[in-house]
Short mmCIF file of N, CA and C and ligand atoms in Angstrom, two decimals:
data_model
loop_
_atom_site.label_atom_id
_atom_site.label_comp_id
_atom_site.label_asym_id
_atom_site.label_seq_id
_atom_site.Cartn_x
_atom_site.Cartn_y
_atom_site.Cartn_z
N MET A 155 -44.18 3.67 21.91
CA MET A 155 -43.76 2.38 22.44
C MET A 155 -42.77 2.60 23.59
N THR A 156 -42.96 1.87 24.68
CA THR A 156 -42.04 2.02 25.82
C THR A 156 -40.72 1.34 25.50
N GLU A 157 -39.66 2.04 25.85
CA GLU A 157 -38.34 1.47 25.57
C GLU A 157 -38.05 0.32 26.53
N GLN A 158 -37.46 -0.73 26.00
CA GLN A 158 -37.16 -1.89 26.85
C GLN A 158 -36.03 -1.55 27.83
N ALA A 159 -36.20 -1.95 29.08
CA ALA A 159 -35.16 -1.70 30.08
C ALA A 159 -34.32 -2.96 30.28
N HIS A 160 -33.07 -2.73 30.58
CA HIS A 160 -32.15 -3.85 30.82
C HIS A 160 -31.62 -3.75 32.24
N ARG A 161 -31.43 -4.87 32.86
CA ARG A 161 -30.88 -4.89 34.22
C ARG A 161 -29.38 -4.61 34.17
N ILE A 162 -28.95 -3.65 34.95
CA ILE A 162 -27.53 -3.30 35.02
C ILE A 162 -27.08 -3.47 36.46
N GLU A 163 -26.04 -4.26 36.64
CA GLU A 163 -25.46 -4.45 37.99
C GLU A 163 -24.03 -3.95 37.93
N LEU A 164 -23.77 -2.94 38.69
CA LEU A 164 -22.49 -2.25 38.55
C LEU A 164 -21.97 -1.92 39.95
N THR A 165 -20.70 -2.21 40.18
CA THR A 165 -20.10 -1.77 41.44
C THR A 165 -19.53 -0.37 41.21
N VAL A 166 -20.01 0.58 41.98
CA VAL A 166 -19.52 1.95 41.83
C VAL A 166 -18.95 2.40 43.16
N ASN A 167 -17.70 2.74 43.15
CA ASN A 167 -17.00 3.16 44.38
C ASN A 167 -17.20 2.15 45.51
N GLY A 168 -17.15 0.87 45.13
CA GLY A 168 -17.20 -0.19 46.12
C GLY A 168 -18.59 -0.65 46.51
N THR A 169 -19.62 0.02 45.98
CA THR A 169 -21.00 -0.36 46.33
C THR A 169 -21.70 -0.93 45.10
N LEU A 170 -22.36 -2.06 45.29
CA LEU A 170 -23.09 -2.67 44.18
C LEU A 170 -24.41 -1.93 43.95
N HIS A 171 -24.65 -1.54 42.72
CA HIS A 171 -25.91 -0.90 42.35
C HIS A 171 -26.61 -1.77 41.31
N VAL A 172 -27.90 -1.93 41.48
CA VAL A 172 -28.69 -2.67 40.50
C VAL A 172 -29.79 -1.75 40.03
N ALA A 173 -29.87 -1.54 38.72
CA ALA A 173 -30.89 -0.63 38.19
C ALA A 173 -31.28 -1.08 36.79
N ASP A 174 -32.44 -0.67 36.37
CA ASP A 174 -32.90 -0.98 35.02
C ASP A 174 -32.81 0.28 34.17
N ALA A 175 -32.25 0.14 32.98
CA ALA A 175 -32.10 1.31 32.11
C ALA A 175 -32.16 0.86 30.65
N PRO A 176 -32.57 1.76 29.77
CA PRO A 176 -32.60 1.42 28.35
C PRO A 176 -31.18 1.14 27.83
N ALA A 177 -31.09 0.38 26.76
CA ALA A 177 -29.79 -0.01 26.21
C ALA A 177 -28.97 1.21 25.80
N ARG A 178 -29.66 2.30 25.46
CA ARG A 178 -28.92 3.47 24.97
C ARG A 178 -28.51 4.43 26.09
N ARG A 179 -28.78 4.07 27.36
CA ARG A 179 -28.39 4.97 28.46
C ARG A 179 -26.87 5.03 28.57
N LEU A 180 -26.34 6.24 28.47
CA LEU A 180 -24.88 6.40 28.57
C LEU A 180 -24.46 6.19 30.02
N LEU A 181 -23.23 5.71 30.18
CA LEU A 181 -22.73 5.53 31.55
C LEU A 181 -22.71 6.87 32.29
N SER A 182 -22.37 7.94 31.61
CA SER A 182 -22.36 9.26 32.26
C SER A 182 -23.76 9.60 32.79
N ASP A 183 -24.78 9.36 32.00
CA ASP A 183 -26.16 9.64 32.44
C ASP A 183 -26.59 8.67 33.54
N PHE A 184 -26.16 7.43 33.40
CA PHE A 184 -26.51 6.43 34.42
C PHE A 184 -25.94 6.84 35.77
N LEU A 185 -24.67 7.26 35.77
CA LEU A 185 -24.03 7.66 37.03
C LEU A 185 -24.70 8.91 37.59
N ARG A 186 -24.93 9.89 36.74
CA ARG A 186 -25.44 11.18 37.21
C ARG A 186 -26.93 11.12 37.57
N HIS A 187 -27.71 10.56 36.65
CA HIS A 187 -29.16 10.65 36.81
C HIS A 187 -29.77 9.45 37.55
N ASP A 188 -29.25 8.26 37.26
CA ASP A 188 -29.83 7.09 37.92
C ASP A 188 -29.23 6.86 39.30
N LEU A 189 -27.93 7.13 39.46
CA LEU A 189 -27.29 6.89 40.75
C LEU A 189 -27.07 8.18 41.55
N GLY A 190 -27.29 9.33 40.92
CA GLY A 190 -27.13 10.60 41.65
C GLY A 190 -25.69 10.99 41.90
N LEU A 191 -24.75 10.38 41.18
CA LEU A 191 -23.33 10.70 41.36
C LEU A 191 -22.95 11.80 40.37
N THR A 192 -23.23 13.02 40.75
CA THR A 192 -23.07 14.14 39.82
C THR A 192 -21.66 14.71 39.80
N GLY A 193 -20.74 14.05 40.50
CA GLY A 193 -19.34 14.49 40.42
C GLY A 193 -18.75 14.29 39.04
N THR A 194 -19.23 13.30 38.33
CA THR A 194 -18.79 13.08 36.95
C THR A 194 -19.45 14.14 36.07
N HIS A 195 -18.64 14.95 35.44
CA HIS A 195 -19.19 16.05 34.63
C HIS A 195 -19.29 15.66 33.17
N VAL A 196 -20.17 16.33 32.48
CA VAL A 196 -20.37 16.09 31.05
C VAL A 196 -20.18 17.41 30.33
N GLY A 197 -19.22 17.43 29.42
CA GLY A 197 -18.94 18.66 28.68
C GLY A 197 -19.39 18.52 27.24
N CYS A 198 -18.52 17.94 26.44
CA CYS A 198 -18.79 17.89 24.98
C CYS A 198 -19.79 16.81 24.59
N GLU A 199 -19.88 15.76 25.39
CA GLU A 199 -20.74 14.60 25.11
C GLU A 199 -20.38 13.88 23.83
N HIS A 200 -19.19 14.08 23.31
CA HIS A 200 -18.78 13.24 22.18
C HIS A 200 -17.31 12.85 22.21
N GLY A 201 -16.78 12.67 23.40
CA GLY A 201 -15.48 12.02 23.52
C GLY A 201 -14.27 12.91 23.36
N VAL A 202 -14.45 14.21 23.38
CA VAL A 202 -13.32 15.11 23.12
C VAL A 202 -12.72 15.69 24.40
N CYS A 203 -13.54 16.11 25.34
CA CYS A 203 -13.03 16.96 26.43
C CYS A 203 -12.47 16.20 27.63
N GLY A 204 -12.90 14.98 27.86
CA GLY A 204 -12.40 14.20 28.99
C GLY A 204 -13.04 14.52 30.33
N CYS A 205 -13.98 15.47 30.37
CA CYS A 205 -14.63 15.82 31.64
C CYS A 205 -15.33 14.63 32.29
N CYS A 206 -15.81 13.73 31.46
CA CYS A 206 -16.64 12.62 31.93
C CYS A 206 -15.82 11.38 32.29
N THR A 207 -14.50 11.53 32.33
CA THR A 207 -13.64 10.36 32.57
C THR A 207 -13.90 9.73 33.93
N VAL A 208 -14.08 8.42 33.92
CA VAL A 208 -14.16 7.64 35.16
C VAL A 208 -13.22 6.45 34.99
N LEU A 209 -12.99 5.71 36.06
CA LEU A 209 -12.14 4.53 35.97
C LEU A 209 -13.03 3.29 35.88
N LEU A 210 -12.80 2.49 34.84
CA LEU A 210 -13.53 1.25 34.65
C LEU A 210 -12.55 0.11 34.89
N ASP A 211 -12.76 -0.64 35.96
CA ASP A 211 -11.76 -1.63 36.40
C ASP A 211 -10.37 -0.99 36.43
N GLY A 212 -10.33 0.24 36.88
CA GLY A 212 -9.06 0.94 37.07
C GLY A 212 -8.55 1.71 35.87
N GLU A 213 -9.16 1.52 34.72
CA GLU A 213 -8.66 2.19 33.51
C GLU A 213 -9.56 3.38 33.15
N PRO A 214 -8.97 4.49 32.76
CA PRO A 214 -9.80 5.66 32.41
C PRO A 214 -10.63 5.41 31.16
N VAL A 215 -11.90 5.75 31.22
CA VAL A 215 -12.77 5.67 30.05
C VAL A 215 -13.62 6.93 29.98
N ARG A 216 -14.07 7.24 28.78
CA ARG A 216 -15.01 8.34 28.58
C ARG A 216 -16.40 7.79 28.88
N SER A 217 -17.00 8.24 29.96
CA SER A 217 -18.32 7.67 30.28
C SER A 217 -19.39 8.16 29.31
N CYS A 218 -19.12 9.26 28.57
CA CYS A 218 -20.11 9.73 27.60
C CYS A 218 -20.09 8.91 26.32
N LEU A 219 -19.09 8.05 26.18
CA LEU A 219 -19.01 7.19 24.99
C LEU A 219 -19.28 5.73 25.33
N THR A 220 -19.71 5.48 26.56
CA THR A 220 -19.86 4.11 27.04
C THR A 220 -21.32 3.87 27.38
N PHE A 221 -21.92 2.83 26.83
CA PHE A 221 -23.28 2.48 27.23
C PHE A 221 -23.23 1.75 28.58
N ALA A 222 -24.08 2.17 29.49
CA ALA A 222 -24.06 1.58 30.83
C ALA A 222 -24.26 0.06 30.77
N VAL A 223 -25.10 -0.39 29.85
CA VAL A 223 -25.41 -1.82 29.79
C VAL A 223 -24.17 -2.65 29.43
N THR A 224 -23.21 -2.03 28.78
CA THR A 224 -22.02 -2.78 28.36
C THR A 224 -21.02 -2.99 29.51
N VAL A 225 -21.23 -2.30 30.62
CA VAL A 225 -20.26 -2.45 31.70
C VAL A 225 -20.88 -3.16 32.91
N THR A 226 -21.99 -3.82 32.68
CA THR A 226 -22.61 -4.55 33.78
C THR A 226 -21.63 -5.61 34.30
N GLY A 227 -21.59 -5.76 35.61
CA GLY A 227 -20.69 -6.72 36.22
C GLY A 227 -19.30 -6.18 36.49
N ARG A 228 -19.06 -4.94 36.10
CA ARG A 228 -17.72 -4.40 36.27
C ARG A 228 -17.68 -3.34 37.37
N ALA A 229 -16.49 -2.81 37.62
CA ALA A 229 -16.32 -1.87 38.73
C ALA A 229 -15.93 -0.50 38.20
N VAL A 230 -16.67 0.50 38.64
CA VAL A 230 -16.42 1.88 38.23
C VAL A 230 -15.98 2.68 39.45
N THR A 231 -14.99 3.51 39.24
CA THR A 231 -14.63 4.50 40.27
C THR A 231 -14.87 5.87 39.69
N THR A 232 -15.65 6.67 40.39
CA THR A 232 -15.88 8.05 39.99
C THR A 232 -15.09 8.96 40.93
N VAL A 233 -15.16 10.24 40.66
CA VAL A 233 -14.42 11.17 41.52
C VAL A 233 -14.86 11.06 42.97
N GLU A 234 -16.11 10.69 43.20
CA GLU A 234 -16.60 10.54 44.58
C GLU A 234 -15.90 9.40 45.31
N GLY A 235 -15.28 8.49 44.54
CA GLY A 235 -14.65 7.33 45.16
C GLY A 235 -13.15 7.46 45.32
N LEU A 236 -12.60 8.61 45.03
CA LEU A 236 -11.14 8.74 45.10
C LEU A 236 -10.64 8.98 46.52
N ALA A 237 -11.42 9.64 47.34
CA ALA A 237 -11.01 9.91 48.72
C ALA A 237 -11.08 8.63 49.54
N ALA A 238 -10.39 8.64 50.68
CA ALA A 238 -10.45 7.51 51.61
C ALA A 238 -11.86 7.45 52.23
N PRO A 239 -12.24 6.29 52.77
CA PRO A 239 -13.57 6.18 53.37
C PRO A 239 -13.84 7.22 54.46
N ASP A 240 -12.79 7.69 55.14
CA ASP A 240 -13.01 8.70 56.18
C ASP A 240 -13.05 10.12 55.62
N GLY A 241 -12.99 10.22 54.30
CA GLY A 241 -13.10 11.54 53.67
C GLY A 241 -11.76 12.21 53.38
N THR A 242 -10.67 11.59 53.83
CA THR A 242 -9.35 12.17 53.55
C THR A 242 -9.11 12.15 52.04
N MET A 243 -8.77 13.31 51.50
CA MET A 243 -8.57 13.38 50.06
C MET A 243 -7.37 12.54 49.64
N SER A 244 -7.43 12.03 48.43
CA SER A 244 -6.31 11.23 47.91
C SER A 244 -5.13 12.16 47.64
N PRO A 245 -3.92 11.60 47.50
CA PRO A 245 -2.76 12.44 47.18
C PRO A 245 -2.99 13.29 45.92
N VAL A 246 -3.64 12.73 44.94
CA VAL A 246 -3.88 13.49 43.70
C VAL A 246 -4.82 14.67 43.99
N GLN A 247 -5.85 14.42 44.75
CA GLN A 247 -6.77 15.51 45.10
C GLN A 247 -6.06 16.60 45.91
N ARG A 248 -5.24 16.18 46.88
CA ARG A 248 -4.53 17.16 47.71
C ARG A 248 -3.54 17.97 46.88
N ALA A 249 -2.89 17.29 45.95
CA ALA A 249 -1.92 18.01 45.11
C ALA A 249 -2.63 19.03 44.22
N PHE A 250 -3.78 18.68 43.68
CA PHE A 250 -4.53 19.64 42.86
C PHE A 250 -4.94 20.85 43.70
N GLN A 251 -5.33 20.59 44.94
CA GLN A 251 -5.72 21.70 45.82
C GLN A 251 -4.51 22.58 46.13
N LYS A 252 -3.41 21.96 46.52
CA LYS A 252 -2.21 22.70 46.93
C LYS A 252 -1.62 23.51 45.78
N CYS A 253 -1.64 22.94 44.60
CA CYS A 253 -0.99 23.59 43.45
C CYS A 253 -1.95 24.50 42.67
N HIS A 254 -3.14 24.70 43.18
CA HIS A 254 -4.14 25.53 42.49
C HIS A 254 -4.34 25.06 41.05
N ALA A 255 -4.55 23.76 40.92
CA ALA A 255 -4.65 23.17 39.58
C ALA A 255 -6.07 23.20 39.04
N LEU A 256 -6.88 24.09 39.56
CA LEU A 256 -8.23 24.24 39.02
C LEU A 256 -8.71 25.67 39.22
N GLN A 257 -9.61 26.05 38.34
CA GLN A 257 -10.26 27.35 38.51
C GLN A 257 -11.77 27.11 38.62
N CYS A 258 -12.44 26.95 37.48
CA CYS A 258 -13.89 26.69 37.60
C CYS A 258 -14.16 25.29 38.13
N GLY A 259 -13.22 24.36 37.91
CA GLY A 259 -13.37 23.01 38.44
C GLY A 259 -14.17 22.07 37.57
N PHE A 260 -14.67 22.57 36.45
CA PHE A 260 -15.54 21.69 35.65
C PHE A 260 -14.78 20.47 35.11
N CYS A 261 -13.54 20.71 34.71
CA CYS A 261 -12.74 19.61 34.14
C CYS A 261 -12.14 18.71 35.21
N THR A 262 -12.15 19.16 36.46
CA THR A 262 -11.33 18.55 37.51
C THR A 262 -11.65 17.07 37.78
N PRO A 263 -12.90 16.66 37.87
CA PRO A 263 -13.15 15.24 38.13
C PRO A 263 -12.50 14.33 37.09
N GLY A 264 -12.55 14.74 35.84
CA GLY A 264 -11.92 13.94 34.78
C GLY A 264 -10.41 13.91 34.94
N PHE A 265 -9.82 15.07 35.23
CA PHE A 265 -8.37 15.09 35.45
C PHE A 265 -7.98 14.20 36.62
N LEU A 266 -8.73 14.28 37.71
CA LEU A 266 -8.37 13.51 38.91
C LEU A 266 -8.40 12.00 38.61
N CYS A 267 -9.38 11.56 37.87
CA CYS A 267 -9.44 10.13 37.53
C CYS A 267 -8.29 9.75 36.60
N THR A 268 -8.06 10.59 35.59
CA THR A 268 -6.98 10.30 34.64
C THR A 268 -5.63 10.24 35.35
N VAL A 269 -5.39 11.21 36.21
CA VAL A 269 -4.08 11.30 36.87
C VAL A 269 -3.91 10.17 37.89
N THR A 270 -4.98 9.78 38.53
CA THR A 270 -4.91 8.65 39.47
C THR A 270 -4.40 7.39 38.76
N ALA A 271 -4.94 7.13 37.58
CA ALA A 271 -4.50 5.95 36.82
C ALA A 271 -3.09 6.16 36.27
N LEU A 272 -2.81 7.37 35.82
CA LEU A 272 -1.48 7.66 35.26
C LEU A 272 -0.39 7.37 36.29
N LEU A 273 -0.58 7.86 37.52
CA LEU A 273 0.46 7.70 38.53
C LEU A 273 0.52 6.28 39.09
N ARG A 274 -0.56 5.55 38.98
CA ARG A 274 -0.50 4.13 39.36
C ARG A 274 0.40 3.38 38.38
N ASP A 275 0.26 3.72 37.08
CA ASP A 275 1.03 3.01 36.05
C ASP A 275 2.43 3.59 35.88
N THR A 276 2.58 4.88 36.13
CA THR A 276 3.87 5.56 35.94
C THR A 276 4.12 6.42 37.18
N PRO A 277 4.66 5.81 38.22
CA PRO A 277 4.74 6.53 39.50
C PRO A 277 5.67 7.74 39.48
N HIS A 278 6.66 7.74 38.58
CA HIS A 278 7.60 8.87 38.52
C HIS A 278 7.66 9.41 37.08
N PRO A 279 6.62 10.04 36.64
CA PRO A 279 6.56 10.44 35.23
C PRO A 279 7.49 11.62 34.93
N THR A 280 8.03 11.62 33.73
CA THR A 280 8.77 12.78 33.25
C THR A 280 7.77 13.87 32.87
N GLU A 281 8.29 15.06 32.59
CA GLU A 281 7.43 16.15 32.13
C GLU A 281 6.64 15.73 30.87
N GLU A 282 7.34 15.08 29.96
CA GLU A 282 6.68 14.65 28.71
C GLU A 282 5.60 13.61 29.01
N GLU A 283 5.89 12.71 29.92
CA GLU A 283 4.89 11.68 30.24
C GLU A 283 3.66 12.30 30.91
N VAL A 284 3.89 13.33 31.70
CA VAL A 284 2.74 14.00 32.32
C VAL A 284 1.90 14.68 31.23
N ILE A 285 2.57 15.41 30.36
CA ILE A 285 1.84 16.14 29.32
C ILE A 285 1.09 15.16 28.41
N GLU A 286 1.75 14.08 28.06
CA GLU A 286 1.10 13.05 27.24
C GLU A 286 -0.07 12.42 28.02
N GLY A 287 0.17 12.17 29.29
CA GLY A 287 -0.84 11.49 30.11
C GLY A 287 -2.12 12.28 30.29
N ILE A 288 -2.01 13.60 30.30
CA ILE A 288 -3.22 14.41 30.50
C ILE A 288 -3.72 15.01 29.17
N SER A 289 -3.14 14.56 28.08
CA SER A 289 -3.47 15.20 26.79
C SER A 289 -4.91 14.92 26.35
N GLY A 290 -5.55 13.94 26.95
CA GLY A 290 -6.95 13.66 26.59
C GLY A 290 -7.95 14.43 27.44
N ASN A 291 -7.47 15.30 28.29
CA ASN A 291 -8.37 16.08 29.15
C ASN A 291 -8.19 17.56 28.84
N LEU A 292 -9.27 18.22 28.52
CA LEU A 292 -9.19 19.65 28.18
C LEU A 292 -9.59 20.50 29.38
N CYS A 293 -8.84 21.60 29.55
CA CYS A 293 -9.17 22.59 30.58
C CYS A 293 -9.16 23.95 29.91
N ARG A 294 -10.25 24.68 30.08
CA ARG A 294 -10.31 25.97 29.38
C ARG A 294 -9.88 27.12 30.29
N CYS A 295 -9.54 26.81 31.54
CA CYS A 295 -9.23 27.90 32.49
C CYS A 295 -7.75 28.03 32.83
N THR A 296 -7.08 26.93 33.11
CA THR A 296 -5.83 27.02 33.88
C THR A 296 -4.57 27.21 33.05
N GLY A 297 -4.61 26.91 31.77
CA GLY A 297 -3.37 26.92 31.00
C GLY A 297 -2.49 25.73 31.28
N TYR A 298 -2.96 24.79 32.08
CA TYR A 298 -2.33 23.48 32.33
C TYR A 298 -1.10 23.51 33.21
N GLN A 299 -0.44 24.67 33.37
CA GLN A 299 0.85 24.64 34.08
C GLN A 299 0.70 24.14 35.51
N ASN A 300 -0.33 24.61 36.20
CA ASN A 300 -0.50 24.15 37.57
C ASN A 300 -1.01 22.71 37.63
N ILE A 301 -1.67 22.28 36.60
CA ILE A 301 -2.10 20.88 36.56
C ILE A 301 -0.85 19.99 36.43
N VAL A 302 0.05 20.37 35.56
CA VAL A 302 1.30 19.60 35.40
C VAL A 302 2.07 19.58 36.72
N LYS A 303 2.15 20.76 37.37
CA LYS A 303 2.82 20.81 38.68
C LYS A 303 2.14 19.88 39.68
N ALA A 304 0.82 19.88 39.65
CA ALA A 304 0.08 19.04 40.60
C ALA A 304 0.34 17.56 40.38
N VAL A 305 0.52 17.16 39.14
CA VAL A 305 0.78 15.74 38.87
C VAL A 305 2.13 15.36 39.49
N HIS A 306 3.14 16.23 39.31
CA HIS A 306 4.44 15.93 39.92
C HIS A 306 4.33 15.94 41.45
N ARG A 307 3.58 16.89 41.98
CA ARG A 307 3.40 16.96 43.43
C ARG A 307 2.71 15.70 43.95
N ALA A 308 1.70 15.25 43.23
CA ALA A 308 0.99 14.04 43.63
C ALA A 308 1.92 12.83 43.60
N ALA A 309 2.78 12.77 42.57
CA ALA A 309 3.74 11.64 42.50
C ALA A 309 4.63 11.65 43.73
N ALA A 310 5.08 12.85 44.13
CA ALA A 310 5.95 12.95 45.31
C ALA A 310 5.19 12.54 46.58
N LEU A 311 3.94 12.99 46.70
CA LEU A 311 3.14 12.63 47.88
C LEU A 311 2.93 11.11 47.97
N ILE A 312 2.62 10.51 46.84
CA ILE A 312 2.37 9.06 46.83
C ILE A 312 3.65 8.32 47.24
N ALA A 313 4.79 8.79 46.71
CA ALA A 313 6.07 8.15 47.07
C ALA A 313 6.36 8.31 48.55
N GLU A 314 6.12 9.52 49.08
CA GLU A 314 6.36 9.78 50.51
C GLU A 314 5.49 8.89 51.37
N GLU A 315 4.22 8.78 50.99
CA GLU A 315 3.28 8.03 51.82
C GLU A 315 3.49 6.52 51.74
N ALA A 316 4.23 6.09 50.71
CA ALA A 316 4.50 4.65 50.56
C ALA A 316 5.70 4.23 51.41
N ARG A 317 6.47 5.22 51.91
CA ARG A 317 7.68 4.90 52.68
C ARG A 317 7.37 4.26 54.03
S1 LIG B 112 -18.21 14.79 27.96
FE1 LIG B 112 -17.22 12.92 27.53
S2 LIG B 112 -15.42 13.47 26.52
FE2 LIG B 112 -16.48 15.36 26.77
S1 LIG B 113 -10.63 24.54 35.72
FE1 LIG B 113 -12.16 25.37 34.39
S2 LIG B 113 -12.18 23.98 32.72
FE2 LIG B 113 -10.50 23.34 33.90
#
């Protein structure tokens, strides 16, 4: 029996996408396979690693735990949408680059989305707030120290650029 498809209308990185997908299509698969936005990575596929984190109306969500059909009408930002329209990397992206906050990079899209929301809500986080803020994202390479440094660096860049 052919699976029933549902119409999904989703704004992704400022562009409206309309596609038909089965009710069980995960948002991570919808983004990667239906829209070709492969910047969102999939690691554990059960809500543990945070690699698949995207912003849903600005809030971080696990796209591997979200059915695409449930977010119709809403706005998603993926790692592809963090840079400025002219390609200039966001302060968070630049800080990760400068502080060597990645090695293999598999976890990085999830961290970048998480940290973008963290610094919007907490522009001057303490060390504890940074550690707590990234605690839902796992990295098997870096030991986290440079990621923590990058979050502080990004906070400083955002503050500088707001002056
Ligand atoms: S792939 Fe979604 S949390 Fe690991
Ligand atoms: S940089 Fe390799 S998993 Fe984080």
